[in-house]
Coordinates of C-alpha atoms in Angstrom, one line a residue:
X1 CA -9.8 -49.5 -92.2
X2 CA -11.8 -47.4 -89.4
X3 CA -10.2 -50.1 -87.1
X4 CA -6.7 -49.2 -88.3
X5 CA -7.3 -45.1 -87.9
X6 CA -8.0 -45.3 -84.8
X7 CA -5.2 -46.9 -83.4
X8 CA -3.3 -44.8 -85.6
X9 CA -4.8 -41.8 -83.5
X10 CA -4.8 -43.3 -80.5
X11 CA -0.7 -43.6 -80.6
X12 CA -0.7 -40.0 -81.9
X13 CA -2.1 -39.0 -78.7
X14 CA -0.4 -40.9 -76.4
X15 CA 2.8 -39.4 -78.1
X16 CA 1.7 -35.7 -77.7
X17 CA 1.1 -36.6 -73.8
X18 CA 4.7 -37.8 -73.3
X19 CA 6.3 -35.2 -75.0
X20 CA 5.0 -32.4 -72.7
X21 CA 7.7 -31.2 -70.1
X22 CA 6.2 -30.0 -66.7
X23 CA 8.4 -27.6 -64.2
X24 CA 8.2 -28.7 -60.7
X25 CA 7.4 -26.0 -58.1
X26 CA 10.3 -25.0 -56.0
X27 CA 10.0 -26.4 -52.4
X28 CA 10.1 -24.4 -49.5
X29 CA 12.9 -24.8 -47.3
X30 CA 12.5 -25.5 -43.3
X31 CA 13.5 -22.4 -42.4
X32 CA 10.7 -20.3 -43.9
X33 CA 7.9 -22.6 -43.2
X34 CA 9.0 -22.9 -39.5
X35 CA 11.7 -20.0 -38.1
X36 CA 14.8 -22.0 -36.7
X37 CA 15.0 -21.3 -32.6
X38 CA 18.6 -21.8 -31.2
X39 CA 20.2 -20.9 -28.2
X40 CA 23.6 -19.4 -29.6
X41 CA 22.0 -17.3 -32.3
X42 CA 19.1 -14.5 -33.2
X43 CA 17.0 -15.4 -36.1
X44 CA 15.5 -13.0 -38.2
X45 CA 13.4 -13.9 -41.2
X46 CA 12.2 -11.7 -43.7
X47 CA 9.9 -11.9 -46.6
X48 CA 8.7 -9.5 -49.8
X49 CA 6.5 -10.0 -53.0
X50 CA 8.6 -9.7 -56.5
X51 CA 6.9 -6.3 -57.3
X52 CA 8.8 -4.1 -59.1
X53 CA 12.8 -4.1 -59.6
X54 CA 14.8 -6.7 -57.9
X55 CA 16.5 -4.0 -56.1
X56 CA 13.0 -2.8 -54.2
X57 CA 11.6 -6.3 -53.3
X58 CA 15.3 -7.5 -52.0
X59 CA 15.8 -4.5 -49.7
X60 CA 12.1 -4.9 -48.4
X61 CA 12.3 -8.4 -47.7
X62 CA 16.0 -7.4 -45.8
X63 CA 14.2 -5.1 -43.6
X64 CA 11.5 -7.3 -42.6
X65 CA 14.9 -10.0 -41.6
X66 CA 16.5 -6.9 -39.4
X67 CA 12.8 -5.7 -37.8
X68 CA 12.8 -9.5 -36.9
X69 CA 15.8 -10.3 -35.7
X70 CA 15.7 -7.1 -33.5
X71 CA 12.5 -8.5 -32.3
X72 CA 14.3 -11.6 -30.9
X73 CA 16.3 -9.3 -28.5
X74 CA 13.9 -8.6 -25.8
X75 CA 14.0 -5.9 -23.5
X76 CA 13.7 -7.1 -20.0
X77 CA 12.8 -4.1 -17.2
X78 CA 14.8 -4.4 -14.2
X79 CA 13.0 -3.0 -11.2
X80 CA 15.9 -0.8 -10.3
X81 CA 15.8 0.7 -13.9
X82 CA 14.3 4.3 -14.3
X83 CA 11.9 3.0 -16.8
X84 CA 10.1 2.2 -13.1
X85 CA 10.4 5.6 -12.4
X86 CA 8.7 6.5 -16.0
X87 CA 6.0 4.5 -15.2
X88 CA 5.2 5.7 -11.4
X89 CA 5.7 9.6 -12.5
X90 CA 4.5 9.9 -16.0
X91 CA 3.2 6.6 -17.4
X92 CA 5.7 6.4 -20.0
X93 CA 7.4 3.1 -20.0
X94 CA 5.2 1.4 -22.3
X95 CA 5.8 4.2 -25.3
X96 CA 9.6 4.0 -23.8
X97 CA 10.3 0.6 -24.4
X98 CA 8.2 0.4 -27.9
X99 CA 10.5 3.6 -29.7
X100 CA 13.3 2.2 -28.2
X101 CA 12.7 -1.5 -30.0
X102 CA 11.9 0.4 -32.7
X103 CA 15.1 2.2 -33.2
X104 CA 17.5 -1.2 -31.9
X105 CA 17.6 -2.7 -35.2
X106 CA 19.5 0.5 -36.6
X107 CA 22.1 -0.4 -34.4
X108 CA 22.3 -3.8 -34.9
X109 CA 26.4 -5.2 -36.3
X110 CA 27.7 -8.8 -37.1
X111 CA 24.7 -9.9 -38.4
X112 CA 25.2 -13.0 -41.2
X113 CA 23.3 -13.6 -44.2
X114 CA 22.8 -17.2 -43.9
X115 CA 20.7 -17.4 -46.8
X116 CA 18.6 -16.5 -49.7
X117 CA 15.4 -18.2 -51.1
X118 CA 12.8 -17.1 -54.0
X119 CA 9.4 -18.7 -55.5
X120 CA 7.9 -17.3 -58.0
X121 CA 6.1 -15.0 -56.6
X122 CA 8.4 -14.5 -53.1
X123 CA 11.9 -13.6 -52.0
X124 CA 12.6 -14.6 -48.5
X125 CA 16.1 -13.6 -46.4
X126 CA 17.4 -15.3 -43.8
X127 CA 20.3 -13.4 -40.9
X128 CA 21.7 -14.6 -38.2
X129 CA 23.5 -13.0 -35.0
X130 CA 26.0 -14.5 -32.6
X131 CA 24.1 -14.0 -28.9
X132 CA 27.9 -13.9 -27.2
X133 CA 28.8 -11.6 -30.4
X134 CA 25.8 -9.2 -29.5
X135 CA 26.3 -9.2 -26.1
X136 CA 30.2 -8.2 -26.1
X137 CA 29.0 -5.2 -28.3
X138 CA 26.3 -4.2 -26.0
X139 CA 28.8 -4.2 -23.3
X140 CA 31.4 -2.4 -25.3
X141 CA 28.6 0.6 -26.3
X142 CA 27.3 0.3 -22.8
X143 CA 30.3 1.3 -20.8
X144 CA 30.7 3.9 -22.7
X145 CA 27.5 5.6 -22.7
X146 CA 27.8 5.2 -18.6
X147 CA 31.3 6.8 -18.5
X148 CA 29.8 9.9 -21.0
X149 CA 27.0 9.9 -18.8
X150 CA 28.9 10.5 -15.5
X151 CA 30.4 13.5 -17.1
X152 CA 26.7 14.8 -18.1
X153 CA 26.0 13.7 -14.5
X154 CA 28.9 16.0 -12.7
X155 CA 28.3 19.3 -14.9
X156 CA 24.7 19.2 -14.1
X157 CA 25.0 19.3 -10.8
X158 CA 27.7 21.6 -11.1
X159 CA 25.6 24.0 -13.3
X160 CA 22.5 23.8 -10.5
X161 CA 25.2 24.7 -7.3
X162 CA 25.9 27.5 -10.3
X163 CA 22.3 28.6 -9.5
X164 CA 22.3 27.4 -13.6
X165 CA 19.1 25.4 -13.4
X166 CA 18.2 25.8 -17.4
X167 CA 21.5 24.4 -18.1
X168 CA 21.3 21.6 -15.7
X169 CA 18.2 20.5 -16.7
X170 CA 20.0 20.1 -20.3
X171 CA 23.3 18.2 -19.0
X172 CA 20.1 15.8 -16.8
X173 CA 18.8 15.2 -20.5
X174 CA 21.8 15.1 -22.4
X175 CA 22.8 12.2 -19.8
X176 CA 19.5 10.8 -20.1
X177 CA 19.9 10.4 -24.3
X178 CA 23.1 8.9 -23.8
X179 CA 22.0 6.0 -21.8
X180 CA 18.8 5.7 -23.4
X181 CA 19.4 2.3 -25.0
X182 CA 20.4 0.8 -21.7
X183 CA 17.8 2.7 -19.5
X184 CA 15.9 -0.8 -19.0
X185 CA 18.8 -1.8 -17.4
X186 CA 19.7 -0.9 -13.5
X187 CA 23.0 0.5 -14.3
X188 CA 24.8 0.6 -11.1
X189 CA 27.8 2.4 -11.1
X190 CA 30.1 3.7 -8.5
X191 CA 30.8 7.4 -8.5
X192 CA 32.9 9.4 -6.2
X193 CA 33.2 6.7 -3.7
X194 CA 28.8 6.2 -3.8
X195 CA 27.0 3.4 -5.7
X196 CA 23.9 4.8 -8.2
X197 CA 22.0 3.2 -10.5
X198 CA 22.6 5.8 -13.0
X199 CA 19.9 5.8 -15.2
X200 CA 17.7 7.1 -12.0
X201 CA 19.6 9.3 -10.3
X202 CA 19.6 11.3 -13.9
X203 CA 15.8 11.2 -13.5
X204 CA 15.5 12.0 -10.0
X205 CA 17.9 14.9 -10.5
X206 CA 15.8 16.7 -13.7
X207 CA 12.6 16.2 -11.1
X208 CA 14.6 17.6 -8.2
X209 CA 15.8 20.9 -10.3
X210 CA 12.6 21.4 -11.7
X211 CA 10.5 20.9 -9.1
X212 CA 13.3 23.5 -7.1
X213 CA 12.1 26.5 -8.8
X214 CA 9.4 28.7 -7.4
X215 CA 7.6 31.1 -9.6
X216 CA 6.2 34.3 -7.1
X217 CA 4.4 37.3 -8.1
X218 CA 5.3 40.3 -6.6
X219 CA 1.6 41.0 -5.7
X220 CA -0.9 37.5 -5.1
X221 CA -4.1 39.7 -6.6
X222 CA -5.0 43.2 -8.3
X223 CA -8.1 45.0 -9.0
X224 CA -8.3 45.5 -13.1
X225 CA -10.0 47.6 -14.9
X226 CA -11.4 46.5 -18.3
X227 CA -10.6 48.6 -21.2
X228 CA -7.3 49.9 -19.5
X229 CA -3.9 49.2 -20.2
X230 CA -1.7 46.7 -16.9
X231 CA 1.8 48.0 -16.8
X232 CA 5.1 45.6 -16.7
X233 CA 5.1 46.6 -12.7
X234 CA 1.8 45.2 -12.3
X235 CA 2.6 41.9 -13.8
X236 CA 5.9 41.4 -12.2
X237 CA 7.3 37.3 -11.0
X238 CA 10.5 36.6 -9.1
X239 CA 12.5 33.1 -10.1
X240 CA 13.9 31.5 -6.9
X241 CA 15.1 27.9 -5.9
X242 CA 14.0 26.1 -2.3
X243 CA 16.8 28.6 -0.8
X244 CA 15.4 31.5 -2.0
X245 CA 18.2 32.2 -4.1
X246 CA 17.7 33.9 -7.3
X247 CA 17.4 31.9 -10.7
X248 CA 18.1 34.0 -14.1
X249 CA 17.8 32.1 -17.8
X250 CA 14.4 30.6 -16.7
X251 CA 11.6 30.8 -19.6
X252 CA 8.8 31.2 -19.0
X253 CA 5.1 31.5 -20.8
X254 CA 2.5 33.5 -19.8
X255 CA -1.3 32.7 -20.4
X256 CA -4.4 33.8 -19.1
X257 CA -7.7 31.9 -19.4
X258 CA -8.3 30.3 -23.3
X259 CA -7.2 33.4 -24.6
X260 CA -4.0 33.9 -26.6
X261 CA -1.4 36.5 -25.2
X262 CA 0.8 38.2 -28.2
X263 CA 4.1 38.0 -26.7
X264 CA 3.9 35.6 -24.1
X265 CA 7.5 34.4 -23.5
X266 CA 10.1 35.9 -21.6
X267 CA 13.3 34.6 -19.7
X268 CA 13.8 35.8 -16.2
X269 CA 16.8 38.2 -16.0
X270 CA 20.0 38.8 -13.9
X271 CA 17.9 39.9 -10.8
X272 CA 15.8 36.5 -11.1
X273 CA 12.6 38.5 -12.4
X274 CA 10.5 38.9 -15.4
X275 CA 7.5 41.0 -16.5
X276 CA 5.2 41.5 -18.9
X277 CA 3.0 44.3 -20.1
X278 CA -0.6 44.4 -21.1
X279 CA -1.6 47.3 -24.0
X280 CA -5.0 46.7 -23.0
X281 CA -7.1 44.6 -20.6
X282 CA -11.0 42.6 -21.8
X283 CA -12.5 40.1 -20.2
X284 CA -15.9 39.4 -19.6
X285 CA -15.3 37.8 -16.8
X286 CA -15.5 38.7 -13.0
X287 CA -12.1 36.7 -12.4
X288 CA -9.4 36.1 -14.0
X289 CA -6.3 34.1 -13.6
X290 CA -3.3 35.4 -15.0
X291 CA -0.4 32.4 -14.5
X292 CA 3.5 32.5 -15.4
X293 CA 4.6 28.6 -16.0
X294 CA 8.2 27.6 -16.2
X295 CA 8.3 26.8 -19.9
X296 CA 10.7 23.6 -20.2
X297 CA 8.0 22.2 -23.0
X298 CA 8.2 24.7 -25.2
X299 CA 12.1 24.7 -25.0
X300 CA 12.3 20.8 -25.1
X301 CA 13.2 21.3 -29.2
X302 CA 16.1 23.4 -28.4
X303 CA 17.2 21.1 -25.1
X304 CA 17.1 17.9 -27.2
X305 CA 16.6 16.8 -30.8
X306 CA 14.9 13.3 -29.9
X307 CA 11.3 12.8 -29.7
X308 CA 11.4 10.7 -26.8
X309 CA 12.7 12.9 -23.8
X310 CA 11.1 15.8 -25.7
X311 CA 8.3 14.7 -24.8
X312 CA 9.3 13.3 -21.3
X313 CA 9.8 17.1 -20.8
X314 CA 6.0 17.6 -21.8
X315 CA 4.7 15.9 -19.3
X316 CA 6.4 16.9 -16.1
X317 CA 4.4 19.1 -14.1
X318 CA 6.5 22.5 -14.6
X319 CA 6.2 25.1 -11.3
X320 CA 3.6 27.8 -11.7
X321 CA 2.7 31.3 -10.4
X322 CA -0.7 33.4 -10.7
X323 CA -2.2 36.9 -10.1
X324 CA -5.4 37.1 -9.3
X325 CA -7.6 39.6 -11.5
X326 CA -10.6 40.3 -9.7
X327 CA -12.3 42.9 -12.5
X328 CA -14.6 45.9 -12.5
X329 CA -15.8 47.9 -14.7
X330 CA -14.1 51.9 -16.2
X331 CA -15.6 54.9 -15.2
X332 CA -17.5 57.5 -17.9
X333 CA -17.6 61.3 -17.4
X334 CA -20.7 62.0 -20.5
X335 CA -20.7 65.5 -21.9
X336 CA -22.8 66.2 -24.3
X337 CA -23.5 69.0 -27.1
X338 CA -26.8 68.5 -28.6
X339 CA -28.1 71.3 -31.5
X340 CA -31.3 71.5 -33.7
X341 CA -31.0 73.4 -37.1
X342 CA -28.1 74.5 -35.6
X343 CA -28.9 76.2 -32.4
X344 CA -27.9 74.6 -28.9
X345 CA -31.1 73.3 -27.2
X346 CA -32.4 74.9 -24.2
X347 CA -32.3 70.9 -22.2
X348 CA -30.6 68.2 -23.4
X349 CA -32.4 65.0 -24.8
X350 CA -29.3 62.6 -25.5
X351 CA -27.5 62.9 -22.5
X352 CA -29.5 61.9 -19.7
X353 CA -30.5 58.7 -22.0
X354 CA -27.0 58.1 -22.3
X355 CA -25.8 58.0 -18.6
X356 CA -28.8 55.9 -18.4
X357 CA -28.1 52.9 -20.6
X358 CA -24.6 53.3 -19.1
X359 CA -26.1 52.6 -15.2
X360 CA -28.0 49.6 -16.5
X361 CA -25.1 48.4 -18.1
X362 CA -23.4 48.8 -14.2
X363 CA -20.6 51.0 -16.0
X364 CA -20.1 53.9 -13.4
X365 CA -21.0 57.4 -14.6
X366 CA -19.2 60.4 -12.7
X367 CA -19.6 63.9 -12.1
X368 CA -16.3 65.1 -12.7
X369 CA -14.0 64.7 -15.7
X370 CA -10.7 64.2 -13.6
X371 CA -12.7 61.2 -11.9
X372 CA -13.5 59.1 -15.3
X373 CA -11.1 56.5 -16.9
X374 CA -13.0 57.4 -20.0
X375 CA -14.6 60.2 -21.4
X376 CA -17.3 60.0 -23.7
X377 CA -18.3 63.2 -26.2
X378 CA -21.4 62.8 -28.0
X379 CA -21.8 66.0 -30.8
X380 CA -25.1 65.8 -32.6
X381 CA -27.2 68.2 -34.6
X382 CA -30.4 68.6 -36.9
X383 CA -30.7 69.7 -40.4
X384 CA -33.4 70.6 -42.7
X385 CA -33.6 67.8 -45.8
X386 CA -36.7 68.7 -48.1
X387 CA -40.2 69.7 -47.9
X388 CA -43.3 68.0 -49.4
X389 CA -46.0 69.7 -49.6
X390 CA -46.9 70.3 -46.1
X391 CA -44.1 67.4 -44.6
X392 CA -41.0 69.1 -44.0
X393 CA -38.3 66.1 -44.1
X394 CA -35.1 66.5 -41.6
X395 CA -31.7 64.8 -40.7
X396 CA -30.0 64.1 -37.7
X397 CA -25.9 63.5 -37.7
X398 CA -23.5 62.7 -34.8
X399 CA -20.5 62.3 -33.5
X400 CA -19.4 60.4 -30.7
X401 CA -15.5 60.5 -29.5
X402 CA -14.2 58.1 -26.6
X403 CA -11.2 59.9 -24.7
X404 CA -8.9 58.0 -22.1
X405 CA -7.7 59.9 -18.6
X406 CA -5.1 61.4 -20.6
X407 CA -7.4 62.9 -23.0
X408 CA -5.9 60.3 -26.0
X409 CA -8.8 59.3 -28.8
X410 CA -9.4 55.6 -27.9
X411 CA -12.5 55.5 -30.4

């Protein structure tokens, strides 16, 4: 009987087993365990986790295919290219080339889907673009970048024969944005009967009008005083090119030391000069440099939109001129009118202590009021507070009232 239940049991169990289904795992095809190489086609293979809606994981994993297959198209630097030029002058070519891979695959057409694969926890893309088909399209876009460019190229130099130099520097970067996805290239082109390799003789040409302009003050140094106010006259620069031919439309900033200046930009006007005017001059310093710098990187947001040559703007050295400030200190006239309870005192205490401190400071004191830069009135009196007992308790109060030359209350 046992004998019997058991093999009664033992056929139970082997008929549970075989009645069990198990799903076999999805195998992974070739192409994303190894990425295909061919030489007719880029490959770009992307891949995304199934998180969230079919919609989200799909596009991410398409991206990831594009960023790769742009990543197949390398970017090979001809030594005739002005990314050399980048490199020597501003060492920019490295930053150049990675924005410019960056942006590629937003410009990327005739790409294939090829094909589609998911697990069950991956979704994988596959695209595919024709080499030939790519490079007939780069071709296509190149030539006419270059024949946009040559028009940039003839109205910049037109605008700098103009005497235009702001404007030209805009037509050198407008050119310069045009050709930017070919700017690894040499570009060779022939223009009014010359050959130029385009891309450089842009750059050259934004150096060469920047580098044109001289910034000169009318005076190379001044005597300041501290406290007093520097007239427009005073802090006068004239805008000229290598000719010494006047340049108008210039910006320009001005700055002086560490210290902010409240309005500090100005444009250089039809005579080629600008000024500025200081309400009032401090510095604790002996020295000081006061500089007017042609302000192309402040203006490189209104010149161009994209990051890239903004920056390329930023960091060429931009033509400079300075004053020298070599700094002393006001003159004081001190007058003073001292009382006690009232009645003016036969000698005066407060005064000579006064023109005292001021010598030790090493601020001048005069004799005579017209002679001062300031004037310094110092008004103080006694009065009688309580009494107590036999301590009779009193006050002093005073005024003290700092007059310019012109007799204005500065403080």
């Amino acid at each position: 009987m046992i004998r019997n239940i058991s093999i009664l049991l033992v056929f139970l169990l082997i008929g549970c087993g075989t009645s069990k289904q198990v799903t076999p795992l999805p195998v992974l095809p070739d192409w994303v365990q190894k990425k295909p190489v061919s030489n007719e086609y880029y490959y770009g293979i992307g891949s995304a986790p199934k998180n969230g809606s079919v919609t989200d994981y799909q596009g991410k994993a398409k991206t990831k295919a594009l960023a790769d297959l742009s990543s197949e198209i390398t970017v090979a630097i001809s030594s005739k290219s002005v990314l050399h030029q980048f490199e020597s002058s501003l060492g920019y070519s490295e930053a150049f080339v990675s924005t410019t891979k960056s942006e590629s695959k937003e410009d990327l057409e005739e790409y294939e889907l090829i094909q589609t694969f998911e697990s069950e926890t991956q979704y994988y893309v596959w695209y595919q673009l024709s080499k030939d088909k790519f490079q007939n399209i780069k071709d296509k876009r190149k030539q006419a970048a270059i024949t946009k460019t040559l028009d940039y190229y003839s109205k910049a130099q037109h605008a700098r024969s103009s005497l235009l130099y702001y404007e030209s520097v805009s037509f050198y970067i407008k050119g310069l944005e045009t050709i930017k996805p070919f700017l690894s290239e040499s570009l060779e082109v022939n223009y009014q009967g010359n050959t130029l390799y385009l891309g450089n003789e842009l750059f050259t040409g934004l150096l060469s009008v920047i580098n044109d302009i001289t910034i000169n003050p009318n005076q190379s140094e001044r005597v300041i005083k501290n406290g007093m106010p520097i007239s427009s006259d005073k802090l006068e620069f004239k805008c000229l090119n290598g000719s010494n031919q006047t340049l108008s439309g210039i910006p320009l900033v001005f700055t002086m030391g560490q210290r902010p200046l409240l309005n500090n930009t100005a444009e250089t006007n039809l005579n080629g000069t600008v000024s500025y005017q200081m309400n009032k001059f401090s510095s604790s310093n002996q020295i000081e440099y006061f500089v007017a710098t042609v302000d192309f990187a402040n203006k490189a947001s209104q010149i161009t939109s994209d990051p890239v040559f903004r920056k390329l703007l930023r960091k060429i050295e931009p033509p400079k001129g300075q004053i020298i400030f070599r700094i002393i200190k006001p003159s004081f006239y001190i007058v003073t009118n001292e009382k006690n309870l009232g009645l003016d005192m036969s000698y005066k205490i407060a005064e000579p202590k006064l023109k005292l401190l001021f010598e030790q400071l090493s601020f001048p004191v005069v004799m005579k009021r017209e002679q001062a830069d300031f004037i310094i009135e110092l008004n103080i009196n006694t009065f009688e507070s309580t009494k107590n007992e036999r301590i009779c308790y009193s006050q002093l109060k005073g005024e003290i009232n700092f007059f310019n030359s012109q007799g204005q209350l500065v403080y």
